Short mmCIF file of N, CA and C in Angstrom, two decimals:
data_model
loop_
_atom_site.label_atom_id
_atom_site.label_comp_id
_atom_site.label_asym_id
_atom_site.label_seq_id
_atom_site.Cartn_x
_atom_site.Cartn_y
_atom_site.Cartn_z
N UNK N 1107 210.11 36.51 107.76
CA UNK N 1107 209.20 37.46 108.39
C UNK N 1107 209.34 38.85 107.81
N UNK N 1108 210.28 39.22 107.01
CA UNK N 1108 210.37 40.21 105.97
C UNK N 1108 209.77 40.39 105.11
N UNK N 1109 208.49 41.31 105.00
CA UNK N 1109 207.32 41.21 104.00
C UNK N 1109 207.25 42.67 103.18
N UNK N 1110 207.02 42.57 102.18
CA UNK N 1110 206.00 43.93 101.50
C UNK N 1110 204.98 44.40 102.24
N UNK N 1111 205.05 45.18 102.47
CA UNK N 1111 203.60 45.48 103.60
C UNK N 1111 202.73 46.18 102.17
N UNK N 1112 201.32 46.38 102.28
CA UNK N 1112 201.00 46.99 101.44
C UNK N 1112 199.70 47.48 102.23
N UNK N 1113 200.04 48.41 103.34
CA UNK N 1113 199.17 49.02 104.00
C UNK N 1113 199.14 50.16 103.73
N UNK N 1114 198.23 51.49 103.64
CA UNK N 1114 198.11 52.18 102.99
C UNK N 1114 198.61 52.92 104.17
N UNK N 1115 199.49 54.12 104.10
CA UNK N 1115 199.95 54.38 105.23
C UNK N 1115 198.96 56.59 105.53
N UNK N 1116 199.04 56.76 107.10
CA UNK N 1116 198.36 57.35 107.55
C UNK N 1116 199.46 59.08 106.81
N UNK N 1117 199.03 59.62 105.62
CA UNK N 1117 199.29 60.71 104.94
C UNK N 1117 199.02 62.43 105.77
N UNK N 1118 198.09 62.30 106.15
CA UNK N 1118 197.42 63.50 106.30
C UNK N 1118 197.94 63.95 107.44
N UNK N 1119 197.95 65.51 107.87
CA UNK N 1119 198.47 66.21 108.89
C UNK N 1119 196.94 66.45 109.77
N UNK N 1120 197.26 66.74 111.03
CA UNK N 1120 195.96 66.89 111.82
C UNK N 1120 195.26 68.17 111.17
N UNK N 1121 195.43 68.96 110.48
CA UNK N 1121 194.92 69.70 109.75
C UNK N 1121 193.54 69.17 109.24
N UNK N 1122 194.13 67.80 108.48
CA UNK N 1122 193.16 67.30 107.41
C UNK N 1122 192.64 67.59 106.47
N UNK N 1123 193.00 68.62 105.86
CA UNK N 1123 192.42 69.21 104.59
C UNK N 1123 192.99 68.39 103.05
N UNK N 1124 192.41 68.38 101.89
CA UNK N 1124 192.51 67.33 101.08
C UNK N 1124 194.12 67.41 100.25
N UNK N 1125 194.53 68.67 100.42
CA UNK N 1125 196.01 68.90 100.58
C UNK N 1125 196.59 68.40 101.05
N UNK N 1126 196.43 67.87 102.05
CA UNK N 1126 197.10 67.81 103.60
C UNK N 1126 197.73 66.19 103.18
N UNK N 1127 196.60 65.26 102.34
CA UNK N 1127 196.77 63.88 101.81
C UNK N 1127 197.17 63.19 100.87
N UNK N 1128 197.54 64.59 100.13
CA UNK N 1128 198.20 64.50 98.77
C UNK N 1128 199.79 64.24 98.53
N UNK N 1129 200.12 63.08 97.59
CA UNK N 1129 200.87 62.84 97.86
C UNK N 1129 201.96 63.96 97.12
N UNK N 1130 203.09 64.01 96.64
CA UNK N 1130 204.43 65.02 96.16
C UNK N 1130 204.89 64.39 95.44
N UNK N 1131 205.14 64.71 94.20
CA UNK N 1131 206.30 64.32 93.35
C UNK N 1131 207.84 64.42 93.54
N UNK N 1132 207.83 65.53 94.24
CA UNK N 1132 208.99 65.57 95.06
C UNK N 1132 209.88 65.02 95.94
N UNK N 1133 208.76 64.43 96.64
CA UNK N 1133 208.89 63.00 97.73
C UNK N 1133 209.10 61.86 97.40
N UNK N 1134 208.19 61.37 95.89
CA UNK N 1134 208.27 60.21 95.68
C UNK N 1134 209.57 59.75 95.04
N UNK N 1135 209.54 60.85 94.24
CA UNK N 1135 211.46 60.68 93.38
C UNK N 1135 212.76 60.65 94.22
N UNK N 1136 212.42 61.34 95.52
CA UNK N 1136 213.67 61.53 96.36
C UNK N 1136 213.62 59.88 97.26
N UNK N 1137 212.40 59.23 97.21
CA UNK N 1137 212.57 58.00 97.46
C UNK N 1137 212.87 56.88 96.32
N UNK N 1138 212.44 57.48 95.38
CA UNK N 1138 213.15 56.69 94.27
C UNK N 1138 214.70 56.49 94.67
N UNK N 1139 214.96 57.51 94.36
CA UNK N 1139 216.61 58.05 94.24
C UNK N 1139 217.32 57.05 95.53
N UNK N 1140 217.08 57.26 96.61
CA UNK N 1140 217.30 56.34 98.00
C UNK N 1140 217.32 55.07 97.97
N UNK N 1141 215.99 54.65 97.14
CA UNK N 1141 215.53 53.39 97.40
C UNK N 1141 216.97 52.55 95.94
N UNK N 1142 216.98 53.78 95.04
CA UNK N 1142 217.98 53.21 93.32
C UNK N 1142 219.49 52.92 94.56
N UNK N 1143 219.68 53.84 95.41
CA UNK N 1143 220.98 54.61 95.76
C UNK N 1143 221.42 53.27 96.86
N UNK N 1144 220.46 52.33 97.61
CA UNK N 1144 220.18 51.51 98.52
C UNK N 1144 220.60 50.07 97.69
N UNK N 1145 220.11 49.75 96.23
CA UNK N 1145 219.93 48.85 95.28
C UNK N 1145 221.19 48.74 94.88
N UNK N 1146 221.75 49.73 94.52
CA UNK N 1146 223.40 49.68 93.65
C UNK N 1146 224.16 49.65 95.20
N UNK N 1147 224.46 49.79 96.47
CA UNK N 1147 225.21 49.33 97.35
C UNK N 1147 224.93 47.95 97.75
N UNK N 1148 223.28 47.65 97.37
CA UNK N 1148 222.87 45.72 97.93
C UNK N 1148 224.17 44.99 96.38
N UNK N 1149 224.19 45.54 95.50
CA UNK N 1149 224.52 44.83 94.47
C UNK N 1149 225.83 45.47 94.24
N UNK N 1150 226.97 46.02 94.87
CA UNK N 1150 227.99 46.00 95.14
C UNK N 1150 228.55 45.27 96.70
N UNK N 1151 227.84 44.99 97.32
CA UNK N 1151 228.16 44.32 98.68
C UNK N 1151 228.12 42.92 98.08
N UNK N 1152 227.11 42.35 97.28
CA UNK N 1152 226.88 41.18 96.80
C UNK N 1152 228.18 40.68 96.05
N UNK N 1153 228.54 41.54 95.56
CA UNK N 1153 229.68 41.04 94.48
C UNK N 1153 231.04 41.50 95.34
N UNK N 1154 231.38 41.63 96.64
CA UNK N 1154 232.45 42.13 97.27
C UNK N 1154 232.50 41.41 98.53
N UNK N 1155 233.93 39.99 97.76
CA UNK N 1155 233.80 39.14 98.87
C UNK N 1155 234.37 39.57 100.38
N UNK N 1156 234.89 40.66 100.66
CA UNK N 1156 235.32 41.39 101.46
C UNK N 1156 233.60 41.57 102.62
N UNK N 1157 233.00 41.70 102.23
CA UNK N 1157 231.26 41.97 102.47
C UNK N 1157 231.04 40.54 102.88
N UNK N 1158 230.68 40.48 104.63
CA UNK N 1158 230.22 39.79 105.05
C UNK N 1158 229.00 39.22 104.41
N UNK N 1159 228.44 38.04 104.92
CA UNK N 1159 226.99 37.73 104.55
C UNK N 1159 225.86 38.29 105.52
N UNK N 1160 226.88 38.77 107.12
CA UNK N 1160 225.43 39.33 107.67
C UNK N 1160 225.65 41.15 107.28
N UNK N 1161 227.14 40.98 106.60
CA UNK N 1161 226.36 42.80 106.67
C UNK N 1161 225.91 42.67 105.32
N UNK N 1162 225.87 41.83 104.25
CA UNK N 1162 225.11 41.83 103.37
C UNK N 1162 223.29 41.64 103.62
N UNK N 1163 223.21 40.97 104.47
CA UNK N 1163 221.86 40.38 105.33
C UNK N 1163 221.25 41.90 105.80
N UNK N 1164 222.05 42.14 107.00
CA UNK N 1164 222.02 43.80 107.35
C UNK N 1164 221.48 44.72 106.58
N UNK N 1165 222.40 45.07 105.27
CA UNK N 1165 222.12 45.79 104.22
C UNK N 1165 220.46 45.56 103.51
N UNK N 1166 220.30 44.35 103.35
CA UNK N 1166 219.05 44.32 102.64
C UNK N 1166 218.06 44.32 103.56
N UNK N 1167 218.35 44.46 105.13
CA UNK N 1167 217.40 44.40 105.89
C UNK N 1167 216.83 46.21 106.11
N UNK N 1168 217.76 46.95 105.35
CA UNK N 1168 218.06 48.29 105.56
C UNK N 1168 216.71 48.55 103.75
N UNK N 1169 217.35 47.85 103.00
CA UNK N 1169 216.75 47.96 101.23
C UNK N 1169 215.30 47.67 101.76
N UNK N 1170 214.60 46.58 102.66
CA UNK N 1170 213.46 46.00 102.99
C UNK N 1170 212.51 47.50 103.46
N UNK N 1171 213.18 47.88 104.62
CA UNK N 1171 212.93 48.93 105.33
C UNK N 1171 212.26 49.77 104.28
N UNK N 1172 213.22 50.45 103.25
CA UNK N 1172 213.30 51.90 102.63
C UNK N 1172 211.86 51.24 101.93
N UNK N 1173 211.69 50.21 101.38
CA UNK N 1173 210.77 50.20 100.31
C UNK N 1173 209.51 49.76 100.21
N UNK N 1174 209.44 49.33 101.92
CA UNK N 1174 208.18 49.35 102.14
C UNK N 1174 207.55 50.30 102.85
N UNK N 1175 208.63 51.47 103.37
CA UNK N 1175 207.95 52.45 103.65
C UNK N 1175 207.39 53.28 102.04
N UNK N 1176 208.59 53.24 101.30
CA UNK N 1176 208.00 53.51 99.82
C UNK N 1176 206.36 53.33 99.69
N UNK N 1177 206.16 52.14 99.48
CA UNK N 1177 204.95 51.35 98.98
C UNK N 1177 203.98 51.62 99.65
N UNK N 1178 204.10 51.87 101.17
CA UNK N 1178 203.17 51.84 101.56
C UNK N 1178 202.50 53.36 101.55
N UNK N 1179 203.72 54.33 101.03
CA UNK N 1179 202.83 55.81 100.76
C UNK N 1179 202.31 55.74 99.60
N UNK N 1180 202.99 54.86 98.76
CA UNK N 1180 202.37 54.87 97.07
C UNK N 1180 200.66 54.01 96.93
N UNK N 1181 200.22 53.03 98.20
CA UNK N 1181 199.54 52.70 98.43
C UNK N 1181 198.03 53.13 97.70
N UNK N 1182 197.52 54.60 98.06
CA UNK N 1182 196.83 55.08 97.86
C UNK N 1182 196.71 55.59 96.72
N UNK N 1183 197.83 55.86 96.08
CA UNK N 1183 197.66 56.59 94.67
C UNK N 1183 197.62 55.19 93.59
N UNK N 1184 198.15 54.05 94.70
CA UNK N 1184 198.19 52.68 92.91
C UNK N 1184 197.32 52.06 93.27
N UNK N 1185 196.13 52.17 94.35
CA UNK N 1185 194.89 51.53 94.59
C UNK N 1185 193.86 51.63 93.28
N UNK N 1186 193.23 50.13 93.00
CA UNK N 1186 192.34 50.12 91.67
C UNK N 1186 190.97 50.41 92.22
N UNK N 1187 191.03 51.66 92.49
CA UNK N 1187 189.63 51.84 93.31
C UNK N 1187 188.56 52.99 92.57
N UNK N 1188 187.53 53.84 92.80
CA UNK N 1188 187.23 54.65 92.04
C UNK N 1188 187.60 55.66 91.69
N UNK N 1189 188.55 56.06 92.80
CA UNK N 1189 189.10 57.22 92.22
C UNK N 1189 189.95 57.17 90.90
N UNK N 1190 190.78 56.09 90.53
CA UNK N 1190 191.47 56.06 89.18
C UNK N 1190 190.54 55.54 88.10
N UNK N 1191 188.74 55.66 88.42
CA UNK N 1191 188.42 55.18 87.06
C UNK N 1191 187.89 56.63 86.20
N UNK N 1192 188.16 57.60 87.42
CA UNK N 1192 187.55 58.53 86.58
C UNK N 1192 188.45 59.19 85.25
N UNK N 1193 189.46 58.77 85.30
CA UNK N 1193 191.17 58.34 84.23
C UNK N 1193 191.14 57.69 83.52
N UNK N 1194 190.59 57.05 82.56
CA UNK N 1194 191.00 55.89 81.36
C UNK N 1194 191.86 55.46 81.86
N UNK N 1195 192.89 56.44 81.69
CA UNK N 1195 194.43 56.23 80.80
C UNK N 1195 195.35 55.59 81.85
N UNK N 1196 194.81 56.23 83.04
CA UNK N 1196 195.56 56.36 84.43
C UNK N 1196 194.85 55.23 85.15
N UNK N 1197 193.67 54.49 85.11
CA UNK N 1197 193.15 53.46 85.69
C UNK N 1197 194.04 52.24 84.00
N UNK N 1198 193.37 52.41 83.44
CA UNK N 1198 194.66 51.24 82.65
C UNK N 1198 195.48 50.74 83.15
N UNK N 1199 196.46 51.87 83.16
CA UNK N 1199 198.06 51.76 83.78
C UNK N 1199 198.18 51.18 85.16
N UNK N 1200 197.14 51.69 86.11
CA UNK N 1200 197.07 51.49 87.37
C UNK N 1200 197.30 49.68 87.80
N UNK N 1201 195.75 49.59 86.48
CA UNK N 1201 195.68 47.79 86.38
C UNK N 1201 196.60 47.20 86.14
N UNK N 1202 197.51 47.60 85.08
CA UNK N 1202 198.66 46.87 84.41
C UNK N 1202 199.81 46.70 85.08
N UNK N 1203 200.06 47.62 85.61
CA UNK N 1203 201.26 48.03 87.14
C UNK N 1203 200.50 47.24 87.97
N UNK N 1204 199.81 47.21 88.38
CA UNK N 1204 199.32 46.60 89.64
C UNK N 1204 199.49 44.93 89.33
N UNK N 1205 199.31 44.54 88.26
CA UNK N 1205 199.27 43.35 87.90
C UNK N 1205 201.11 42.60 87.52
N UNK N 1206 201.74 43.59 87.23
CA UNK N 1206 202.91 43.46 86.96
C UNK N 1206 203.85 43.17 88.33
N UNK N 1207 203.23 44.11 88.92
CA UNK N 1207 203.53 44.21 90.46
C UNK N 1207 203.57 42.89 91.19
N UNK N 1208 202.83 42.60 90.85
CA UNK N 1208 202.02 41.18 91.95
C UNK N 1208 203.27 39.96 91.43
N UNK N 1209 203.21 39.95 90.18
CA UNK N 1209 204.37 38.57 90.02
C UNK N 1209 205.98 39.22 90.65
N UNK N 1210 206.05 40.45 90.74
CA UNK N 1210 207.47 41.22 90.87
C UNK N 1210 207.19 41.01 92.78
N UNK N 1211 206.43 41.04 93.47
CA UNK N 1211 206.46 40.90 94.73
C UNK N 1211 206.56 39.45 95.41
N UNK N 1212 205.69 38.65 94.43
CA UNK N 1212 205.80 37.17 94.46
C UNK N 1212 207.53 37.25 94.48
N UNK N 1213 208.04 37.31 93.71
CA UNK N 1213 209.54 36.77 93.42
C UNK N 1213 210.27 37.92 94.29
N UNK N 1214 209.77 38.55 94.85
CA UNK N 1214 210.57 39.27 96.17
C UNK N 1214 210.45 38.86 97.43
N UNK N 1215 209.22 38.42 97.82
CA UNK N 1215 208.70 37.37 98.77
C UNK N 1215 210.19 36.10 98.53
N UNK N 1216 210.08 35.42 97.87
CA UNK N 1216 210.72 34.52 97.70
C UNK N 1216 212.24 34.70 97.58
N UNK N 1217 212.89 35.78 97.10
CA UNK N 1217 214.25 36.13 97.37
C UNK N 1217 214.57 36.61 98.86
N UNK N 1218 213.62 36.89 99.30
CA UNK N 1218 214.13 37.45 101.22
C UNK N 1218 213.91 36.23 102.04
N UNK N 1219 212.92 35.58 101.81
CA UNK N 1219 212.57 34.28 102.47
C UNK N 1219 214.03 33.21 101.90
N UNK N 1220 214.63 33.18 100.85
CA UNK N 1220 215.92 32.35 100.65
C UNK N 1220 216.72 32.62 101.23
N UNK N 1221 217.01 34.08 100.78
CA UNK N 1221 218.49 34.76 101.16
C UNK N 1221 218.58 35.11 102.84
N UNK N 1222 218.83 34.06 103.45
CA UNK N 1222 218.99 33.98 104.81
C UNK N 1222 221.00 34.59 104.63
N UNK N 1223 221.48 34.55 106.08
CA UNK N 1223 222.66 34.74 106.29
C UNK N 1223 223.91 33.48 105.38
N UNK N 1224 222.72 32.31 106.39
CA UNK N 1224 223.38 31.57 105.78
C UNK N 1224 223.08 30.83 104.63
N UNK N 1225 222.10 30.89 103.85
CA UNK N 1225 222.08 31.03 102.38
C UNK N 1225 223.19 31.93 101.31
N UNK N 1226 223.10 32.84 102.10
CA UNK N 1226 224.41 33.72 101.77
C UNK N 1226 225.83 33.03 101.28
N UNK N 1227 225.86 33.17 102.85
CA UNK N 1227 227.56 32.12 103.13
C UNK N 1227 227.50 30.66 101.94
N UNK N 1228 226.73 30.61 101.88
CA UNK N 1228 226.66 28.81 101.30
C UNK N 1228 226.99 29.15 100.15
N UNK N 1229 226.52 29.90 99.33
CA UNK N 1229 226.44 30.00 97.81
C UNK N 1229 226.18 31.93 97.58
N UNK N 1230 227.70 32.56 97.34
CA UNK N 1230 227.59 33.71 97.31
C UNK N 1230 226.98 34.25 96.18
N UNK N 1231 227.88 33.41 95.08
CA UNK N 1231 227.71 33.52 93.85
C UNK N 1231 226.27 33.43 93.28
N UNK N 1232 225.13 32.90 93.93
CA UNK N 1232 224.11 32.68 93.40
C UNK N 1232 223.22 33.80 93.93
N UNK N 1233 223.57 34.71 95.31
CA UNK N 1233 223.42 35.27 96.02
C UNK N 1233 223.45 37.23 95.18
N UNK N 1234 224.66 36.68 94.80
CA UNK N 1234 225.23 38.44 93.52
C UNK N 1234 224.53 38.21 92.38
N UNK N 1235 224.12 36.68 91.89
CA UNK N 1235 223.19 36.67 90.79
C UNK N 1235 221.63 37.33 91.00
N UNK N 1236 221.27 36.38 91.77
CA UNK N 1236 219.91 37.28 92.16
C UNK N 1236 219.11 37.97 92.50
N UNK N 1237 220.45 38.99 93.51
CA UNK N 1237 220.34 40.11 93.83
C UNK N 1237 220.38 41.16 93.08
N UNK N 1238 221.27 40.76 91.81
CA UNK N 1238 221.48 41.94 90.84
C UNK N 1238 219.96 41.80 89.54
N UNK N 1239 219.47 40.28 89.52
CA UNK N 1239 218.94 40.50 89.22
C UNK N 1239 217.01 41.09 89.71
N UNK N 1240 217.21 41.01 90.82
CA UNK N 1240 215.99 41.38 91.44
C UNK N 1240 216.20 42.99 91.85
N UNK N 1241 217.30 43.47 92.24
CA UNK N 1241 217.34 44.77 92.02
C UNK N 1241 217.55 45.37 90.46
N UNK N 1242 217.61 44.63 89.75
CA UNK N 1242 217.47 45.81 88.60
C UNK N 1242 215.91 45.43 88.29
N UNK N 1243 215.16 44.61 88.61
CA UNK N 1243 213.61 44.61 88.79
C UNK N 1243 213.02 45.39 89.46
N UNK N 1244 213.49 45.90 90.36
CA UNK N 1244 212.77 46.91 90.96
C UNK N 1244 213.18 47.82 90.54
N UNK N 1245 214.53 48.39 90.09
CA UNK N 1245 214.75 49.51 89.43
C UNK N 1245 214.38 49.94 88.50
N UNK N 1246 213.59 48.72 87.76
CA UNK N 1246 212.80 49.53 86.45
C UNK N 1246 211.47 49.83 87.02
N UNK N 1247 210.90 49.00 87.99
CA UNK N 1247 209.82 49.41 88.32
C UNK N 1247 210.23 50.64 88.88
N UNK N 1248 210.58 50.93 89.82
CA UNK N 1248 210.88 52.97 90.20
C UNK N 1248 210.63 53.73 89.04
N UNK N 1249 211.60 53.62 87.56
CA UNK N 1249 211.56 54.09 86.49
C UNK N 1249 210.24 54.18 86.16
N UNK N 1250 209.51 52.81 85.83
CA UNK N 1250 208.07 52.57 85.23
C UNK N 1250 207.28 54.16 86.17
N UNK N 1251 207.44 53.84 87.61
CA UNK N 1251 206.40 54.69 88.23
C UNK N 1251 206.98 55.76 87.93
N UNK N 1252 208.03 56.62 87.72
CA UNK N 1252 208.54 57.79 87.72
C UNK N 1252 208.07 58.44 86.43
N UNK N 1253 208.33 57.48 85.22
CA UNK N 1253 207.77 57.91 84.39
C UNK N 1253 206.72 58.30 83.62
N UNK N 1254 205.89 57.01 84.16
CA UNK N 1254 204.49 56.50 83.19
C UNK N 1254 203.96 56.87 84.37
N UNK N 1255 203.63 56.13 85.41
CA UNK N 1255 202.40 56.53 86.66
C UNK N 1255 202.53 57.80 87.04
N UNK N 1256 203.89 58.18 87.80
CA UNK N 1256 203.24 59.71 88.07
C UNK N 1256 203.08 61.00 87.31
N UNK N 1257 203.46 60.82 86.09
CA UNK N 1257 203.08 61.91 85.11
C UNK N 1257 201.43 61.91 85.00
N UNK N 1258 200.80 60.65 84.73
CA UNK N 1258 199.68 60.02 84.55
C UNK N 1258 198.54 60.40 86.04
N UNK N 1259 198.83 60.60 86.99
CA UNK N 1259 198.87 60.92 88.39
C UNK N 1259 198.37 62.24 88.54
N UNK N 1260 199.82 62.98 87.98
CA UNK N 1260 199.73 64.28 88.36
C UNK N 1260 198.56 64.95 87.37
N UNK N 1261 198.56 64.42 86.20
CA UNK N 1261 197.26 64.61 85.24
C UNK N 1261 196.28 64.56 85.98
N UNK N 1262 195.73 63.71 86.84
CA UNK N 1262 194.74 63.45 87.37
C UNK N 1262 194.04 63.91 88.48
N UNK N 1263 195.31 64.58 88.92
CA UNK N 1263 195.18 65.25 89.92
C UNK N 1263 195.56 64.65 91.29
N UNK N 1264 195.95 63.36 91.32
CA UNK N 1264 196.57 62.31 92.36
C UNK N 1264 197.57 62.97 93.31
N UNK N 1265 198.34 63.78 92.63
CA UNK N 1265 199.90 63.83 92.76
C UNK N 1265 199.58 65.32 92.66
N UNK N 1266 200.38 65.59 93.78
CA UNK N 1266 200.75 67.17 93.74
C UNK N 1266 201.76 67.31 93.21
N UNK N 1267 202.19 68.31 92.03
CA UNK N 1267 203.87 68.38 91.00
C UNK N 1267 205.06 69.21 91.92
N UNK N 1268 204.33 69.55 92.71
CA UNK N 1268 205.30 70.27 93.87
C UNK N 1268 205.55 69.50 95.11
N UNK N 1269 206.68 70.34 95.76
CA UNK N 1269 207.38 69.65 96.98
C UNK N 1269 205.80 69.70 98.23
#
């Protein structure tokens, strides 16, 4: 029952002005940073047989949390909609990420739906394998967006470069 949500989440202050909906570069990196900072403790708990399987369970129920609140603010800015066609460069990318995305969520779907408690307990070892390797999948994706999308973004005017 642990899902990606990919609802576009409610941005704007009662103000409402087109400011008001814009997302921050500032914001998004400091969730990077959280979401990287969240990834390297799932994948030191994994490998530390001292680390229960439910506070390992716990923990990623904590990683689930952070990153779909992530996603669901990034929602609006990685939507393939009209606003990114007025961008070449930045609707490209949008497609290509978005498409990259989709097999990287598939196989995240499927690592939370395995990795029960007691999937855990049963087979740890397979548990620190695929955790390390599905978090360093998402950690390049953070990178990918940090680098390539929101520079590409802020060009566009998507992304406000300030806090």
């Amino acid at each position: 029952s642990e899902k990606i949500g990919l609802q576009a989440a409610n941005l704007g202050s009662p103000a409402g002005g087109p400011e008001d909906d814009m997302l921050h570069f500032g914001q998004l990196v400091d969730d990077h940073d959280a979401i990287d900072a969240l990834a390297d403790k799932l994948i030191s708990a994994a490998r530390t047989a001292a680390v229960t399987a439910a506070q390992c369970r716990a923990l990623l129920r904590v990683f689930t949390r952070q990153l779909r609140t992530h996603i669901d603010a990034e929602t609006i800015l990685l939507a393939d909609d009209a606003a990114t066609r007025g961008n070449a460069a930045f609707h490209a990318e949008v497609r290509a990420f978005n498409a990259d995305f989709a097999e990287l969520t598939a196989g995240w779907r499927s690592y939370l739906l395995h990795w029960s408690e007691g999937a855990i307990l049963a087979d740890r070892t397979g548990f620190m394998q695929q955790t390390t390797d599905m978090m360093t999948a998402l950690k390049l994706r953070l990178e990918r967006e940090s680098s390539v999308i929101y520079p590409l973004a802020i060009k566009a005017g998507l992304i406000s470069p300030f806090l």
